[in-house]
Coordinates of N, CA and C in Angstrom, one line a residue:
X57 N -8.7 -15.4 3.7 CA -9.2 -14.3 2.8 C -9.4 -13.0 3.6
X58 N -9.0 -12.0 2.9 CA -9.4 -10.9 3.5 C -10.6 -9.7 2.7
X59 N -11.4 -9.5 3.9 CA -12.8 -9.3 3.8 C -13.3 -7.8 3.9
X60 N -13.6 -6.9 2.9 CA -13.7 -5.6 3.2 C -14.8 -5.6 4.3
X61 N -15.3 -4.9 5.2 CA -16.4 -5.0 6.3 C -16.9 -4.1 5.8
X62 N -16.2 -3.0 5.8 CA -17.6 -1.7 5.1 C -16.4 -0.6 4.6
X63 N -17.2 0.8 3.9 CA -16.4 1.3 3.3 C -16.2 2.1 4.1
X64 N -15.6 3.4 4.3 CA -15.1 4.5 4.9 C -16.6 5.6 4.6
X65 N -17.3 5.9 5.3 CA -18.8 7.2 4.6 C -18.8 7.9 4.6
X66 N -17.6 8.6 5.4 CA -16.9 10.0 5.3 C -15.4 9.9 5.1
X67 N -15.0 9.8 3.7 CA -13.5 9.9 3.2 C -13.1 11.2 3.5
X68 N -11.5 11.3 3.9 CA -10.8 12.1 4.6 C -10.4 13.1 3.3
X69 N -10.2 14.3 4.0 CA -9.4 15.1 2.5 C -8.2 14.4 2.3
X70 N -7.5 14.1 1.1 CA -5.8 14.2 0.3 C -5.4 15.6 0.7
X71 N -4.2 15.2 1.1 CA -3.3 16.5 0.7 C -3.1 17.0 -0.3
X72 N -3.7 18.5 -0.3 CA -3.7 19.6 -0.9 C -2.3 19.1 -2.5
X73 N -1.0 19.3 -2.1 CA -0.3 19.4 -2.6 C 0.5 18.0 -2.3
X74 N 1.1 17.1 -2.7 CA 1.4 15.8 -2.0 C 3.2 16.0 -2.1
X75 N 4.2 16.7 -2.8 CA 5.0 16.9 -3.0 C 5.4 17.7 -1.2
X76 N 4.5 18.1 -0.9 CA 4.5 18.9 0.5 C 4.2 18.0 1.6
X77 N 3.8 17.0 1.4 CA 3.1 16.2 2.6 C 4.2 15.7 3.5
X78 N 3.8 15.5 4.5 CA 4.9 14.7 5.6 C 4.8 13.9 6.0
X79 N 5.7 13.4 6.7 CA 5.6 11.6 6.4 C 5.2 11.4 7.8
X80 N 3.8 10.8 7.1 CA 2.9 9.9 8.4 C 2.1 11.2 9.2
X81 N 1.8 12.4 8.4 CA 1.2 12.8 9.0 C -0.8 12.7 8.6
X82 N -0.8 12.3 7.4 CA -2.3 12.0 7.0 C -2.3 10.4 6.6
X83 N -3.6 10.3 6.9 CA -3.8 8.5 6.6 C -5.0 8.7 5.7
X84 N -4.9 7.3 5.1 CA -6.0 7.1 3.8 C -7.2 6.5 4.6
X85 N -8.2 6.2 4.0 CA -9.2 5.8 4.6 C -10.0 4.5 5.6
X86 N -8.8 3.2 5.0 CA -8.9 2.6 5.6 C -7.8 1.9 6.2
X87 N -7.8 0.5 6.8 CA -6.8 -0.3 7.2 C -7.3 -1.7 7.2
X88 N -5.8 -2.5 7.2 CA -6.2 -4.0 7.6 C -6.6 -4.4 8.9
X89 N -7.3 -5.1 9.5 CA -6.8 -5.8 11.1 C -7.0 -7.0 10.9
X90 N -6.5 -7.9 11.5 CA -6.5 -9.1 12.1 C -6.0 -9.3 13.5
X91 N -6.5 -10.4 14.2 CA -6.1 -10.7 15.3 C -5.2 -12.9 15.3
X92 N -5.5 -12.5 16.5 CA -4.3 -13.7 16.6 C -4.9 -14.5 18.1
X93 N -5.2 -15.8 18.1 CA -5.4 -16.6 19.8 C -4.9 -17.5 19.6
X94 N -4.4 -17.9 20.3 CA -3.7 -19.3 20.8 C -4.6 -20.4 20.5
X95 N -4.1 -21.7 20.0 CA -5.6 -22.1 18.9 C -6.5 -22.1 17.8
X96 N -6.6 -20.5 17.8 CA -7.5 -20.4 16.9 C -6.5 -19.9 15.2
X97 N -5.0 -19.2 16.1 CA -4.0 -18.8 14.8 C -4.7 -17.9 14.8
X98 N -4.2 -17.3 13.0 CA -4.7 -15.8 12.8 C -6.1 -15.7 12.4
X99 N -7.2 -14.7 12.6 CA -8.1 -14.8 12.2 C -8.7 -13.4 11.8
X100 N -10.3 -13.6 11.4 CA -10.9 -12.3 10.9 C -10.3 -11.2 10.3
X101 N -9.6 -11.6 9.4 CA -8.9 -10.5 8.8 C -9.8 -10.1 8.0
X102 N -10.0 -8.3 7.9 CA -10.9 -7.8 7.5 C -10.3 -6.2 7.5
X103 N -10.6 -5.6 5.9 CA -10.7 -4.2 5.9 C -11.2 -3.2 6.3
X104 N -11.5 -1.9 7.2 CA -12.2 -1.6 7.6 C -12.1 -0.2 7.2
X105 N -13.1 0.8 7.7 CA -12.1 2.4 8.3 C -11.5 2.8 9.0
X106 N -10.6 3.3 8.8 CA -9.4 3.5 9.9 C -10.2 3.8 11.1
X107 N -10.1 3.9 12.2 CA -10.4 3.9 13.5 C -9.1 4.1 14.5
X108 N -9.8 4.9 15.7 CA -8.8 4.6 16.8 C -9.2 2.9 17.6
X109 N -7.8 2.7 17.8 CA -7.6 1.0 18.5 C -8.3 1.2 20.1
X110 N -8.9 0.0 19.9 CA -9.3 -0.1 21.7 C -8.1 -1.4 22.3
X111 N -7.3 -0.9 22.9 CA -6.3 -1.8 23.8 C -6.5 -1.3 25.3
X112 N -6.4 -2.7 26.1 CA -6.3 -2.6 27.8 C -5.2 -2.2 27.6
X113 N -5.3 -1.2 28.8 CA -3.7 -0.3 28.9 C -2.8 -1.2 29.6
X114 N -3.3 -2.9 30.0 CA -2.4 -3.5 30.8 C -1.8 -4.3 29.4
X115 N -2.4 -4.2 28.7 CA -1.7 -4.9 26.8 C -0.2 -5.0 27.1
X116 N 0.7 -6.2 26.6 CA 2.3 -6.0 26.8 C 3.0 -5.1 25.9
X117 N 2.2 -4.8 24.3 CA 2.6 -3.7 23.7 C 3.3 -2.6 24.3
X118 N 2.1 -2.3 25.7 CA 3.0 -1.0 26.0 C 3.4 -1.0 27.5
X119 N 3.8 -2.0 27.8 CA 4.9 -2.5 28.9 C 6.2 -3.5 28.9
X120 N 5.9 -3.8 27.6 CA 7.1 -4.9 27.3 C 7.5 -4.4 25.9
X121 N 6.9 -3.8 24.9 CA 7.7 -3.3 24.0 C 7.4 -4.3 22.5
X122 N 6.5 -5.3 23.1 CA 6.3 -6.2 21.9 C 5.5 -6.1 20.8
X123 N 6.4 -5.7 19.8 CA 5.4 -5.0 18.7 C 7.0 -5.0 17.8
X124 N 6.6 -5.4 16.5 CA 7.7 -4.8 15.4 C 6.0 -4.3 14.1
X125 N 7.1 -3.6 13.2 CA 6.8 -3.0 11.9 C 7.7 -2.7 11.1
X126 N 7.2 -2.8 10.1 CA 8.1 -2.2 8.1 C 7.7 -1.8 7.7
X127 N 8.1 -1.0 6.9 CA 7.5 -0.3 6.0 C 8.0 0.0 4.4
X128 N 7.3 0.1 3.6 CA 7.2 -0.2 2.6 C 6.5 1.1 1.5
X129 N 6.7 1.2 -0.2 CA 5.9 2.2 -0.5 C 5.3 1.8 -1.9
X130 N 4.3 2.3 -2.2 CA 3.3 1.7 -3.2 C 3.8 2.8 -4.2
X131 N 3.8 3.2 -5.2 CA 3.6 4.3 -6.2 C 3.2 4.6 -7.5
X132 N 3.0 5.4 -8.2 CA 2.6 5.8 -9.4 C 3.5 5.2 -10.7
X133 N 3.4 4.1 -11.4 CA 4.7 4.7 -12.5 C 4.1 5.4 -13.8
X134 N 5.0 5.7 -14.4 CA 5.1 6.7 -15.6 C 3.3 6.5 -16.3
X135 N 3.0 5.5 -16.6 CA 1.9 4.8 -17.3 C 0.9 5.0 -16.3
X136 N 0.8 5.7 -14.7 CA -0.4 5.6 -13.7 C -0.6 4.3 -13.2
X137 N 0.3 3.3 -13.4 CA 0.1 2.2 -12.5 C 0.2 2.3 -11.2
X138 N -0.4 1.6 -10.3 CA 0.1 1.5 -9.2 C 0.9 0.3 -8.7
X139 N 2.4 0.1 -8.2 CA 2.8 -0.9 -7.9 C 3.3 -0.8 -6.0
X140 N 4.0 -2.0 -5.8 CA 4.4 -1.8 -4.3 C 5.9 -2.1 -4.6
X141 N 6.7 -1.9 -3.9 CA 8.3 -2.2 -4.3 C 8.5 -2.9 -3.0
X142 N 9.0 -4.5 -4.0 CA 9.7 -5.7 -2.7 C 8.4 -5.9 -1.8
X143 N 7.3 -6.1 -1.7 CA 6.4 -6.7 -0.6 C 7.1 -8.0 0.2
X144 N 7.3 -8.7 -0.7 CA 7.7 -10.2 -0.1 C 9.3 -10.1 0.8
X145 N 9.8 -8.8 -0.1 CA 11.5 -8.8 1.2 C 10.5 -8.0 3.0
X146 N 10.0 -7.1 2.3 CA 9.7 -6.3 3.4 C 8.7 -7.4 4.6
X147 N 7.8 -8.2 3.8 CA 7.4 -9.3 5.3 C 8.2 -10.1 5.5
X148 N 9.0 -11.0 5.2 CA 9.9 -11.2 5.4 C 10.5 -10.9 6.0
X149 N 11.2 -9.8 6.0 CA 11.7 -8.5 7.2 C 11.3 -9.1 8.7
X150 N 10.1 -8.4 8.3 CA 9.1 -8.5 9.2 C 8.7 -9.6 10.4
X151 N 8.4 -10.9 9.8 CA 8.9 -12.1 10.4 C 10.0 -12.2 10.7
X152 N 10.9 -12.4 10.2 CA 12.0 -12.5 11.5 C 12.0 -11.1 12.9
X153 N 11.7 -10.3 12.2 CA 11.8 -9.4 13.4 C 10.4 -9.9 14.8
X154 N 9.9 -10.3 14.2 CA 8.6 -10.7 14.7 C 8.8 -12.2 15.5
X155 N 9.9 -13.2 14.7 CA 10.4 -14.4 15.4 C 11.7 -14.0 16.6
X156 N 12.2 -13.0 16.6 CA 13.3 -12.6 17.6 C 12.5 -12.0 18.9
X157 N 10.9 -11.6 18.7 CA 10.8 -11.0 19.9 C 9.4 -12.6 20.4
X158 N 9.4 -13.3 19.5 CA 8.1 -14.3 19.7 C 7.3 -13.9 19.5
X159 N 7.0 -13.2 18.9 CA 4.7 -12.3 18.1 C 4.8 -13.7 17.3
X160 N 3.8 -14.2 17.1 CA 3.4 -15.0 16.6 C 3.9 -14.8 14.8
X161 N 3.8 -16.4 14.2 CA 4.6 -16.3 12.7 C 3.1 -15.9 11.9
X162 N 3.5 -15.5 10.2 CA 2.4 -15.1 9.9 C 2.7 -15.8 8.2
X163 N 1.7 -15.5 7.4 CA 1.9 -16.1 5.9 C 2.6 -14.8 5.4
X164 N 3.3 -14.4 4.8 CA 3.5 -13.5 4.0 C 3.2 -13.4 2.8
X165 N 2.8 -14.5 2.3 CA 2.0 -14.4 1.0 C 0.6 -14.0 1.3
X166 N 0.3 -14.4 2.3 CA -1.5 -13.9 2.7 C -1.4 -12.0 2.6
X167 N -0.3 -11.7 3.6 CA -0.1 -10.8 4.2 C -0.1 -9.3 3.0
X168 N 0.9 -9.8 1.4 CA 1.1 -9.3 0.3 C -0.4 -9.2 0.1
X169 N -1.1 -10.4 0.0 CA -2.5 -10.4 -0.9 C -3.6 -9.2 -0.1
X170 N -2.9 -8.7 1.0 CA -4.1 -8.1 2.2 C -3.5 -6.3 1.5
X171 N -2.3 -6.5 1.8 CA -1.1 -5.3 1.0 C -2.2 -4.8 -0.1
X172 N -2.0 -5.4 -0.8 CA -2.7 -5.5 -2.4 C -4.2 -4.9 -2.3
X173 N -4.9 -5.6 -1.7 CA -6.2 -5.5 -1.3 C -6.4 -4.2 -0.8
X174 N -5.9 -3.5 0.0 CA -5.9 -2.2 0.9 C -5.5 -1.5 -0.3
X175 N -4.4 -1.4 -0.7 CA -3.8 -0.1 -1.8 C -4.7 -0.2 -3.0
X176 N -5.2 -1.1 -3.5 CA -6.2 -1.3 -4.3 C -7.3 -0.1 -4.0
X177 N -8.1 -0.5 -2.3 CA -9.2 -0.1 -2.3 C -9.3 1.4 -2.1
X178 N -7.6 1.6 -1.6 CA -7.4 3.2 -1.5 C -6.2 3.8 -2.4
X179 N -6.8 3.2 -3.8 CA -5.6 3.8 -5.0 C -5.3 5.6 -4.8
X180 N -6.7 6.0 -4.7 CA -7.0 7.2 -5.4 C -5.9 7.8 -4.3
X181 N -5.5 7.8 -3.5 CA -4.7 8.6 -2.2 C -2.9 8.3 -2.7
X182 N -2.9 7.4 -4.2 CA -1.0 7.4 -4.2 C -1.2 8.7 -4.9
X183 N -0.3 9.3 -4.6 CA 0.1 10.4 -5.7 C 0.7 10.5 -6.8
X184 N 0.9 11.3 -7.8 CA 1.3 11.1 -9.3 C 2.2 12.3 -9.5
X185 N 2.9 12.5 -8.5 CA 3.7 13.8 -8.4 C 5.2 12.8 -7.9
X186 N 5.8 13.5 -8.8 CA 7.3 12.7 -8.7 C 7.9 12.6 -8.0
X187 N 8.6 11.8 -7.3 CA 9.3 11.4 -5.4 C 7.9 11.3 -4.4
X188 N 7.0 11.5 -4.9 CA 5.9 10.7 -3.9 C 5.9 9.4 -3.7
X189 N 4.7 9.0 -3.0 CA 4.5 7.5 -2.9 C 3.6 7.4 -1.7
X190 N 2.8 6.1 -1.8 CA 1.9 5.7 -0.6 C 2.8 5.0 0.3
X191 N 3.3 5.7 1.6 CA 4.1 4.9 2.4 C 2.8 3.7 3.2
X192 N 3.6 2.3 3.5 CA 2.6 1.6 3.7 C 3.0 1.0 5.2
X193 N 2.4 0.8 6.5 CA 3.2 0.7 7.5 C 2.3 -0.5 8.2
X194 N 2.7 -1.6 8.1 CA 2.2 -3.2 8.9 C 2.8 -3.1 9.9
X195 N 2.0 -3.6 11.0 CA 2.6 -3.6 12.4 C 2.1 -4.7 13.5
X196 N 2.6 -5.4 13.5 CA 2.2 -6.4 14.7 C 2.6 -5.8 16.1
X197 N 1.7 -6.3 16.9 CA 2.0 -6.7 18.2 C 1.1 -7.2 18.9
X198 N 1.5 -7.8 20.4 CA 1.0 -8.6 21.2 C 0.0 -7.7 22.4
X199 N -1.1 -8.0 22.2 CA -1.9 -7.6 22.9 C -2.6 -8.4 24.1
X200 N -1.5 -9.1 25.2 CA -2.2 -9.9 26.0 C -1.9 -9.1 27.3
X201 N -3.2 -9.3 28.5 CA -3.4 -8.0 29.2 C -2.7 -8.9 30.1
X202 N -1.4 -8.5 30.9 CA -0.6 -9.3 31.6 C 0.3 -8.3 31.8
X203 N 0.6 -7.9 33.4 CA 1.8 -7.1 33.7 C 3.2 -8.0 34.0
X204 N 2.9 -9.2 34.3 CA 4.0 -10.0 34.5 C 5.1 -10.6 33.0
X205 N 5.7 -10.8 33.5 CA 6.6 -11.3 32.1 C 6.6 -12.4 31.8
X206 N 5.8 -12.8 30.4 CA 4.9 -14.3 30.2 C 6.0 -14.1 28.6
X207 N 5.2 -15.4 28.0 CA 4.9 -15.8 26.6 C 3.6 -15.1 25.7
X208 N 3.9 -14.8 24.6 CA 3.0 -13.6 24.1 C 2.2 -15.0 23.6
X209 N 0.7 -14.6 23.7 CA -0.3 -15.1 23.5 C -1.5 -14.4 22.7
X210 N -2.2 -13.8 22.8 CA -2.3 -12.9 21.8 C -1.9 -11.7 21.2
X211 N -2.3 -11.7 19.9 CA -1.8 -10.7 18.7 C -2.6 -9.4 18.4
X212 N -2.3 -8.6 17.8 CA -3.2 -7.4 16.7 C -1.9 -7.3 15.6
X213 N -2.3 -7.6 14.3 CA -1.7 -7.1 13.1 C -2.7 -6.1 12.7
X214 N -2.3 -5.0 12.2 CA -2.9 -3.9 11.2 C -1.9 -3.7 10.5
X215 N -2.6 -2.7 8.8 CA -1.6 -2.2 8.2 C -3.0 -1.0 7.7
X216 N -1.8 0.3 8.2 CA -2.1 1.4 7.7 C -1.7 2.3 6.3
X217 N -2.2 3.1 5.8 CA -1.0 3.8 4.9 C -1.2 5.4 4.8
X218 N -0.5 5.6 4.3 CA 0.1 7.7 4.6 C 0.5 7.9 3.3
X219 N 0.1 9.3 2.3 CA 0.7 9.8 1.2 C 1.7 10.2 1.7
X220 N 3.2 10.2 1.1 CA 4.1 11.2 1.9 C 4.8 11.5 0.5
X221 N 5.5 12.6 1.0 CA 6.4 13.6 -0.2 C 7.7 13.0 0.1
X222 N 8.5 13.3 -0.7 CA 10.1 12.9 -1.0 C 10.5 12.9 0.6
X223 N 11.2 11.9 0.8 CA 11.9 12.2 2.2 C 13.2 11.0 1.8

């Protein structure tokens, strides 16, 4: 289950105009994280406010390259709904990309329900301006502090999201 921890106490401005916005340049208020140990599998998954990540700079993310992401978009329909298009292709995606480099495997049904959960808690940021949409960006990678070339052992999943204009 994924667990809001607290809310955002200073929400970010929306773009002004969202037909104008650029992609992946503003983020909504919050995000997913979970982590990942050998043993323990995935755990503490929890909603939070966005934040900057604390990673050892010796992490293999950024010496071996071990990290995939998809991306995906939430949006408005005619009626103000909010929906997400293909969740289940896009982790899907995702896993195998994630089984070709070894990051550890994940539920993608959990993964949807966390999707859901997040765009839920930050409706108010999809836009209602036509060719918009809440771009949605999940991203694993392996955060084990090792300069040598091992087997990934631990994880960081997050999923962020960005209003963006037609692109």
């Amino acid at each position: 289950m994924v667990r809001t921890s607290t809310r955002a106490k200073n929400p970010a401005a929306k773009p002004a105009d969202p037909s104008k916005a650029g992609f992946g340049t503003s983020f909504t208020d919050h995000i997913v994280e979970m982590d990942y140990a050998p043993g323990k599998g995935w755990h503490d998954a929890r909603i939070v406010p966005i934040h900057d990540l604390q990673i050892h700079p010796g992490a293999a993310v950024f010496h071996y390259g071990a990290e995939v992401f998809e991306g995906l978009k939430a949006y408005r329909t005619p009626q103000g709904r909010v929906q997400m298009f293909r969740p289940w292709d896009n982790m899907q995606r995702m896993r195998d990309s994630a089984e070709r480099i070894q990051l550890p495997d994940f539920d993608p049904d959990f993964m949807v329900e966390a999707l859901k959960k997040l765009v839920a808690l930050d409706q108010d940021w999809v836009p209602s301006v036509p060719g918009t949409s809440l771009y949605i960006r999940p991203v694993e990678m392996c955060t084990d502090v090792d300069l040598g070339l091992h087997n990934i052992g631990s994880a960081k999943m997050m999923v962020m999201l960005s209003p963006v204009g037609s692109y």
